[in-house]
mmCIF file of C-alpha atoms and ligand atoms in Angstrom:
data_model
loop_
_atom_site.group_PDB
_atom_site.id
_atom_site.type_symbol
_atom_site.label_atom_id
_atom_site.label_comp_id
_atom_site.label_asym_id
_atom_site.label_seq_id
_atom_site.Cartn_x
_atom_site.Cartn_y
_atom_site.Cartn_z
ATOM 1 C CA MET A 1276 268.065 176.381 183.178
ATOM 2 C CA ARG A 1277 270.590 176.146 180.438
ATOM 3 C CA LEU A 1278 270.333 178.411 177.527
ATOM 4 C CA CYS A 1279 272.935 178.676 174.958
ATOM 5 C CA ARG A 1280 273.143 182.351 173.362
ATOM 6 C CA ILE A 1281 275.318 182.781 170.357
ATOM 7 C CA VAL A 1282 275.962 185.964 168.785
ATOM 8 C CA VAL A 1283 276.268 184.999 164.991
ATOM 9 C CA LEU A 1284 279.227 186.668 163.192
ATOM 10 C CA MET A 1285 278.769 187.011 159.450
ATOM 11 C CA ALA A 1286 281.462 186.817 156.701
ATOM 12 C CA ALA A 1287 283.696 189.872 157.182
ATOM 13 C CA VAL A 1288 284.479 189.894 153.311
ATOM 14 C CA SER A 1289 280.756 190.616 152.298
ATOM 15 C CA LEU A 1290 280.368 193.126 155.345
ATOM 16 C CA ALA A 1291 283.349 195.025 153.974
ATOM 17 C CA ALA A 1292 281.805 196.208 151.152
ATOM 18 C CA CYS A 1293 278.501 197.487 153.200
ATOM 19 C CA THR A 1294 278.195 201.147 154.633
ATOM 20 C CA THR A 1295 277.132 201.483 158.140
ATOM 21 C CA ALA A 1296 273.649 202.404 156.848
ATOM 22 C CA ASN A 1297 272.857 199.174 154.844
ATOM 23 C CA ARG A 1298 274.914 196.896 157.080
ATOM 24 C CA PRO A 1299 272.665 194.223 158.266
ATOM 25 C CA ALA A 1300 271.723 194.277 161.898
ATOM 26 C CA PRO A 1301 273.367 192.091 164.601
ATOM 27 C CA LEU A 1302 271.846 188.655 164.975
ATOM 28 C CA THR A 1303 271.570 186.709 168.471
ATOM 29 C CA VAL A 1304 270.318 182.998 168.568
ATOM 30 C CA THR A 1305 269.425 181.168 171.333
ATOM 31 C CA TYR A 1306 269.199 177.487 171.218
ATOM 32 C CA ILE A 1307 266.073 175.881 173.050
ATOM 33 C CA ALA A 1308 265.998 172.201 172.272
ATOM 34 C CA ASN A 1309 265.760 170.021 169.212
ATOM 35 C CA THR A 1310 265.131 172.488 166.327
ATOM 36 C CA GLY A 1311 263.809 175.124 168.455
ATOM 37 C CA PHE A 1312 265.424 178.446 168.488
ATOM 38 C CA LEU A 1313 264.821 182.103 169.773
ATOM 39 C CA ILE A 1314 266.173 184.404 167.050
ATOM 40 C CA GLU A 1315 266.872 188.232 167.894
ATOM 41 C CA CYS A 1316 267.522 190.696 165.030
ATOM 42 C CA ALA A 1317 266.786 194.469 164.648
ATOM 43 C CA ASP A 1318 264.462 194.652 167.826
ATOM 44 C CA ARG A 1319 262.526 191.709 166.501
ATOM 45 C CA LYS A 1320 262.175 188.349 168.076
ATOM 46 C CA ILE A 1321 261.473 185.027 166.415
ATOM 47 C CA LEU A 1322 260.657 181.797 168.177
ATOM 48 C CA ILE A 1323 260.560 178.609 165.985
ATOM 49 C CA ASP A 1324 259.758 175.138 166.778
ATOM 50 C CA ALA A 1325 260.333 176.036 170.468
ATOM 51 C CA LEU A 1326 256.959 175.739 172.321
ATOM 52 C CA PHE A 1327 257.123 172.036 173.167
ATOM 53 C CA GLY A 1328 258.087 170.114 176.155
ATOM 54 C CA GLY A 1329 256.579 168.484 179.261
ATOM 55 C CA PHE A 1330 257.787 165.069 178.229
ATOM 56 C CA ALA A 1331 261.121 162.934 178.814
ATOM 57 C CA GLU A 1332 262.349 161.160 175.688
ATOM 58 C CA ASP A 1333 266.094 159.843 174.882
ATOM 59 C CA TRP A 1334 265.497 160.467 171.157
ATOM 60 C CA CYS A 1335 265.564 164.141 171.232
ATOM 61 C CA PHE A 1336 266.311 167.092 173.379
ATOM 62 C CA VAL A 1337 263.538 168.658 175.220
ATOM 63 C CA PRO A 1338 263.200 172.032 176.976
ATOM 64 C CA SER A 1339 263.600 172.056 180.605
ATOM 65 C CA ASP A 1340 260.599 172.652 182.740
ATOM 66 C CA SER A 1341 262.106 175.937 183.686
ATOM 67 C CA VAL A 1342 262.721 176.975 180.087
ATOM 68 C CA VAL A 1343 259.189 175.702 179.208
ATOM 69 C CA GLU A 1344 257.798 178.102 182.319
ATOM 70 C CA LEU A 1345 259.658 181.265 180.889
ATOM 71 C CA MET A 1346 258.338 180.425 177.269
ATOM 72 C CA THR A 1347 254.737 180.071 178.234
ATOM 73 C CA ALA A 1348 254.720 183.156 180.750
ATOM 74 C CA ALA A 1349 256.394 185.210 177.979
ATOM 75 C CA LYS A 1350 259.209 186.217 180.616
ATOM 76 C CA PRO A 1351 262.492 187.448 179.278
ATOM 77 C CA PRO A 1352 264.034 186.249 176.946
ATOM 78 C CA PHE A 1353 260.718 185.234 175.559
ATOM 79 C CA ASP A 1354 259.025 188.499 176.139
ATOM 80 C CA HIS A 1355 257.856 190.690 173.140
ATOM 81 C CA ILE A 1356 258.104 187.610 170.665
ATOM 82 C CA ASP A 1357 256.772 188.939 167.255
ATOM 83 C CA LEU A 1358 256.704 185.862 165.339
ATOM 84 C CA ILE A 1359 255.979 182.146 166.464
ATOM 85 C CA ALA A 1360 256.689 179.762 163.651
ATOM 86 C CA VAL A 1361 255.891 176.290 163.664
ATOM 87 C CA THR A 1362 257.221 173.619 160.951
ATOM 88 C CA HIS A 1363 254.977 170.977 161.749
ATOM 89 C CA ALA A 1364 252.748 169.169 164.522
ATOM 90 C CA HIS A 1365 255.147 166.434 165.727
ATOM 91 C CA THR A 1366 255.600 166.556 169.456
ATOM 92 C CA ASP A 1367 259.026 167.409 169.410
ATOM 93 C CA HIS A 1368 258.406 170.789 167.445
ATOM 94 C CA PHE A 1369 254.803 171.899 168.896
ATOM 95 C CA ASN A 1370 252.540 171.452 171.717
ATOM 96 C CA PRO A 1371 249.182 173.147 171.286
ATOM 97 C CA ARG A 1372 248.743 173.947 174.908
ATOM 98 C CA LEU A 1373 252.114 175.746 175.392
ATOM 99 C CA VAL A 1374 251.502 177.801 172.099
ATOM 100 C CA ILE A 1375 248.220 178.954 173.444
ATOM 101 C CA ASP A 1376 249.623 179.579 176.931
ATOM 102 C CA HIS A 1377 252.247 181.824 175.161
ATOM 103 C CA LEU A 1378 249.791 183.753 173.094
ATOM 104 C CA MET A 1379 247.733 184.250 176.404
ATOM 105 C CA HIS A 1380 250.842 186.192 177.797
ATOM 106 C CA ASN A 1381 252.082 187.735 174.805
ATOM 107 C CA ARG A 1382 249.406 190.059 173.225
ATOM 108 C CA ARG A 1383 251.433 190.836 170.318
ATOM 109 C CA GLY A 1384 252.746 187.485 168.948
ATOM 110 C CA ILE A 1385 251.605 186.150 165.640
ATOM 111 C CA VAL A 1386 251.964 182.481 164.913
ATOM 112 C CA VAL A 1387 252.348 181.013 161.308
ATOM 113 C CA CYS A 1388 251.919 177.404 160.963
ATOM 114 C CA PRO A 1389 250.290 174.528 159.006
ATOM 115 C CA ALA A 1390 246.574 173.587 159.135
ATOM 116 C CA GLN A 1391 247.273 170.449 160.916
ATOM 117 C CA THR A 1392 248.867 172.230 164.086
ATOM 118 C CA VAL A 1393 245.682 174.565 164.044
ATOM 119 C CA ARG A 1394 243.136 171.532 164.181
ATOM 120 C CA LYS A 1395 245.255 170.600 167.472
ATOM 121 C CA MET A 1396 244.924 174.152 168.815
ATOM 122 C CA GLU A 1397 241.114 174.563 168.112
ATOM 123 C CA ILE A 1398 240.104 172.122 170.679
ATOM 124 C CA ASP A 1399 241.335 174.500 173.269
ATOM 125 C CA PRO A 1400 238.441 176.843 174.692
ATOM 126 C CA ARG A 1401 241.007 179.839 174.647
ATOM 127 C CA TYR A 1402 241.684 179.458 170.752
ATOM 128 C CA ALA A 1403 238.611 181.344 169.837
ATOM 129 C CA ASP A 1404 240.079 184.528 171.279
ATOM 130 C CA LEU A 1405 243.500 183.997 169.700
ATOM 131 C CA LYS A 1406 242.481 182.796 166.189
ATOM 132 C CA GLY A 1407 242.884 186.326 164.811
ATOM 133 C CA ARG A 1408 246.664 186.049 165.619
ATOM 134 C CA ILE A 1409 247.036 182.390 163.964
ATOM 135 C CA HIS A 1410 248.198 182.332 160.237
ATOM 136 C CA ILE A 1411 247.389 179.200 158.348
ATOM 137 C CA MET A 1412 249.706 178.919 155.653
ATOM 138 C CA PRO A 1413 248.666 177.436 152.396
ATOM 139 C CA MET A 1414 249.304 173.802 151.949
ATOM 140 C CA PRO A 1415 249.613 172.926 148.346
ATOM 141 C CA THR A 1416 252.545 170.745 147.551
ATOM 142 C CA ASP A 1417 255.631 172.466 146.539
ATOM 143 C CA SER A 1418 253.916 175.851 147.127
ATOM 144 C CA ILE A 1419 255.496 179.214 148.489
ATOM 145 C CA SER A 1420 253.718 181.654 150.391
ATOM 146 C CA GLU A 1421 254.900 184.891 151.703
ATOM 147 C CA LEU A 1422 253.523 187.458 154.243
ATOM 148 C CA THR A 1423 255.127 190.198 156.439
ATOM 149 C CA ILE A 1424 254.746 190.174 160.036
ATOM 150 C CA ALA A 1425 255.980 192.901 162.116
ATOM 151 C CA GLY A 1426 258.303 193.826 159.465
ATOM 152 C CA ILE A 1427 259.622 190.329 159.200
ATOM 153 C CA GLY A 1428 259.642 188.962 155.755
ATOM 154 C CA VAL A 1429 258.147 185.316 155.988
ATOM 155 C CA LYS A 1430 258.438 182.837 153.124
ATOM 156 C CA ALA A 1431 257.097 179.362 153.827
ATOM 157 C CA PHE A 1432 257.788 176.329 151.653
ATOM 158 C CA ARG A 1433 255.232 173.364 151.797
ATOM 159 C CA THR A 1434 257.633 170.691 151.527
ATOM 160 C CA PRO A 1435 257.842 166.896 152.746
ATOM 161 C CA HIS A 1436 258.924 165.640 155.954
ATOM 162 C CA LEU A 1437 262.153 163.461 156.172
ATOM 163 C CA HIS A 1438 260.760 160.044 155.449
ATOM 164 C CA ALA A 1439 257.794 161.131 153.633
ATOM 165 C CA ALA A 1440 257.275 158.095 151.657
ATOM 166 C CA ASP A 1441 256.446 156.061 154.908
ATOM 167 C CA ALA A 1442 255.865 157.010 158.313
ATOM 168 C CA HIS A 1443 255.525 160.666 157.917
ATOM 169 C CA ARG A 1444 253.463 160.797 154.688
ATOM 170 C CA ASP A 1445 250.597 162.622 156.256
ATOM 171 C CA ILE A 1446 252.616 165.108 158.143
ATOM 172 C CA GLU A 1447 252.135 168.896 156.859
ATOM 173 C CA HIS A 1448 255.464 170.243 156.775
ATOM 174 C CA LEU A 1449 256.836 173.900 156.153
ATOM 175 C CA GLU A 1450 260.347 175.129 155.715
ATOM 176 C CA TYR A 1451 260.808 178.877 156.506
ATOM 177 C CA LEU A 1452 262.806 181.605 155.137
ATOM 178 C CA PHE A 1453 262.914 184.921 157.369
ATOM 179 C CA ASN A 1454 264.125 188.279 156.229
ATOM 180 C CA VAL A 1455 264.756 190.353 159.407
ATOM 181 C CA GLY A 1456 267.053 193.358 159.799
ATOM 182 C CA GLY A 1457 268.663 192.681 156.530
ATOM 183 C CA ARG A 1458 269.405 188.815 157.629
ATOM 184 C CA MET A 1459 268.046 186.143 155.385
ATOM 185 C CA ILE A 1460 267.477 183.330 157.877
ATOM 186 C CA PHE A 1461 266.398 179.633 156.789
ATOM 187 C CA HIS A 1462 264.931 176.714 158.915
ATOM 188 C CA THR A 1463 264.184 173.507 157.562
ATOM 189 C CA GLY A 1464 262.174 171.976 160.206
ATOM 190 C CA ASP A 1465 262.521 168.179 159.739
ATOM 191 C CA SER A 1466 262.861 168.291 155.978
ATOM 192 C CA GLY A 1467 265.225 166.061 154.230
ATOM 193 C CA LEU A 1468 267.965 168.016 152.335
ATOM 194 C CA ASN A 1469 268.907 165.643 149.704
ATOM 195 C CA ASP A 1470 266.450 167.481 147.090
ATOM 196 C CA VAL A 1471 269.045 169.757 145.646
ATOM 197 C CA ARG A 1472 266.637 170.590 142.396
ATOM 198 C CA ARG A 1473 263.858 171.788 144.893
ATOM 199 C CA TYR A 1474 266.028 174.067 146.515
ATOM 200 C CA GLU A 1475 267.517 175.394 142.949
ATOM 201 C CA GLY A 1476 263.971 175.886 142.018
ATOM 202 C CA TYR A 1477 263.508 178.136 145.024
ATOM 203 C CA GLY A 1478 266.426 180.379 143.900
ATOM 204 C CA PHE A 1479 268.763 179.286 146.653
ATOM 205 C CA GLY A 1480 272.440 179.613 145.732
ATOM 206 C CA LYS A 1481 271.550 182.878 143.825
ATOM 207 C CA LYS A 1482 270.934 185.007 146.850
ATOM 208 C CA PRO A 1483 272.898 184.696 150.026
ATOM 209 C CA ILE A 1484 271.755 182.922 153.193
ATOM 210 C CA ASP A 1485 273.165 184.341 156.474
ATOM 211 C CA LEU A 1486 272.209 181.580 158.432
ATOM 212 C CA ALA A 1487 270.603 178.237 157.903
ATOM 213 C CA PHE A 1488 269.217 175.753 160.697
ATOM 214 C CA VAL A 1489 269.344 172.457 158.881
ATOM 215 C CA SER A 1490 268.061 169.044 159.879
ATOM 216 C CA TRP A 1491 270.795 166.479 159.922
HETATM 217 ZN ZN1 ZN B 2446 258.939 165.664 162.361
#
């Protein structure tokens, strides 16, 4: 098992102006595989695009079997996860069985995800007992939905998957902006990053983002 743990240091200039009382909380990021990360801040834990695996491919990094085992059993560092976010239903971001396995061992975790991912979870007989903890985010194109889960602000942007004009036209895809412990954390999933006008429309560039996970 190899987990890469990063304590993210923020710009000293902006922090210097903050008092201790309003200084954002320390942020710890653990890389899982592909676009999967564990984010820890202010006693909150977010797992995004991390619950997948069980296959071996050379086109993406996949969590090792031992990491999958820890995640599904909700064992440290994957214990007490507050929020499980899924950007889309591709197998290198999401495995319905692994999400449900994790929820069975983590009674506090809430999932936010596109409807397409829910349709894959619904066929598991355990889904009925868990559906109250699974939030389907609205899917109109270019929509932005907001909710708060365990004190974590969640904004979901309904955006196209990379190469949406052809192969991935039918994929329901979300980007997320989390507000936790005074930190703004952005995750693009598999979105293309060339639509500057769209990001300007979201207000990006006016407010600082502390940390962005971007597809490249
Ligand atoms: Zn994808």
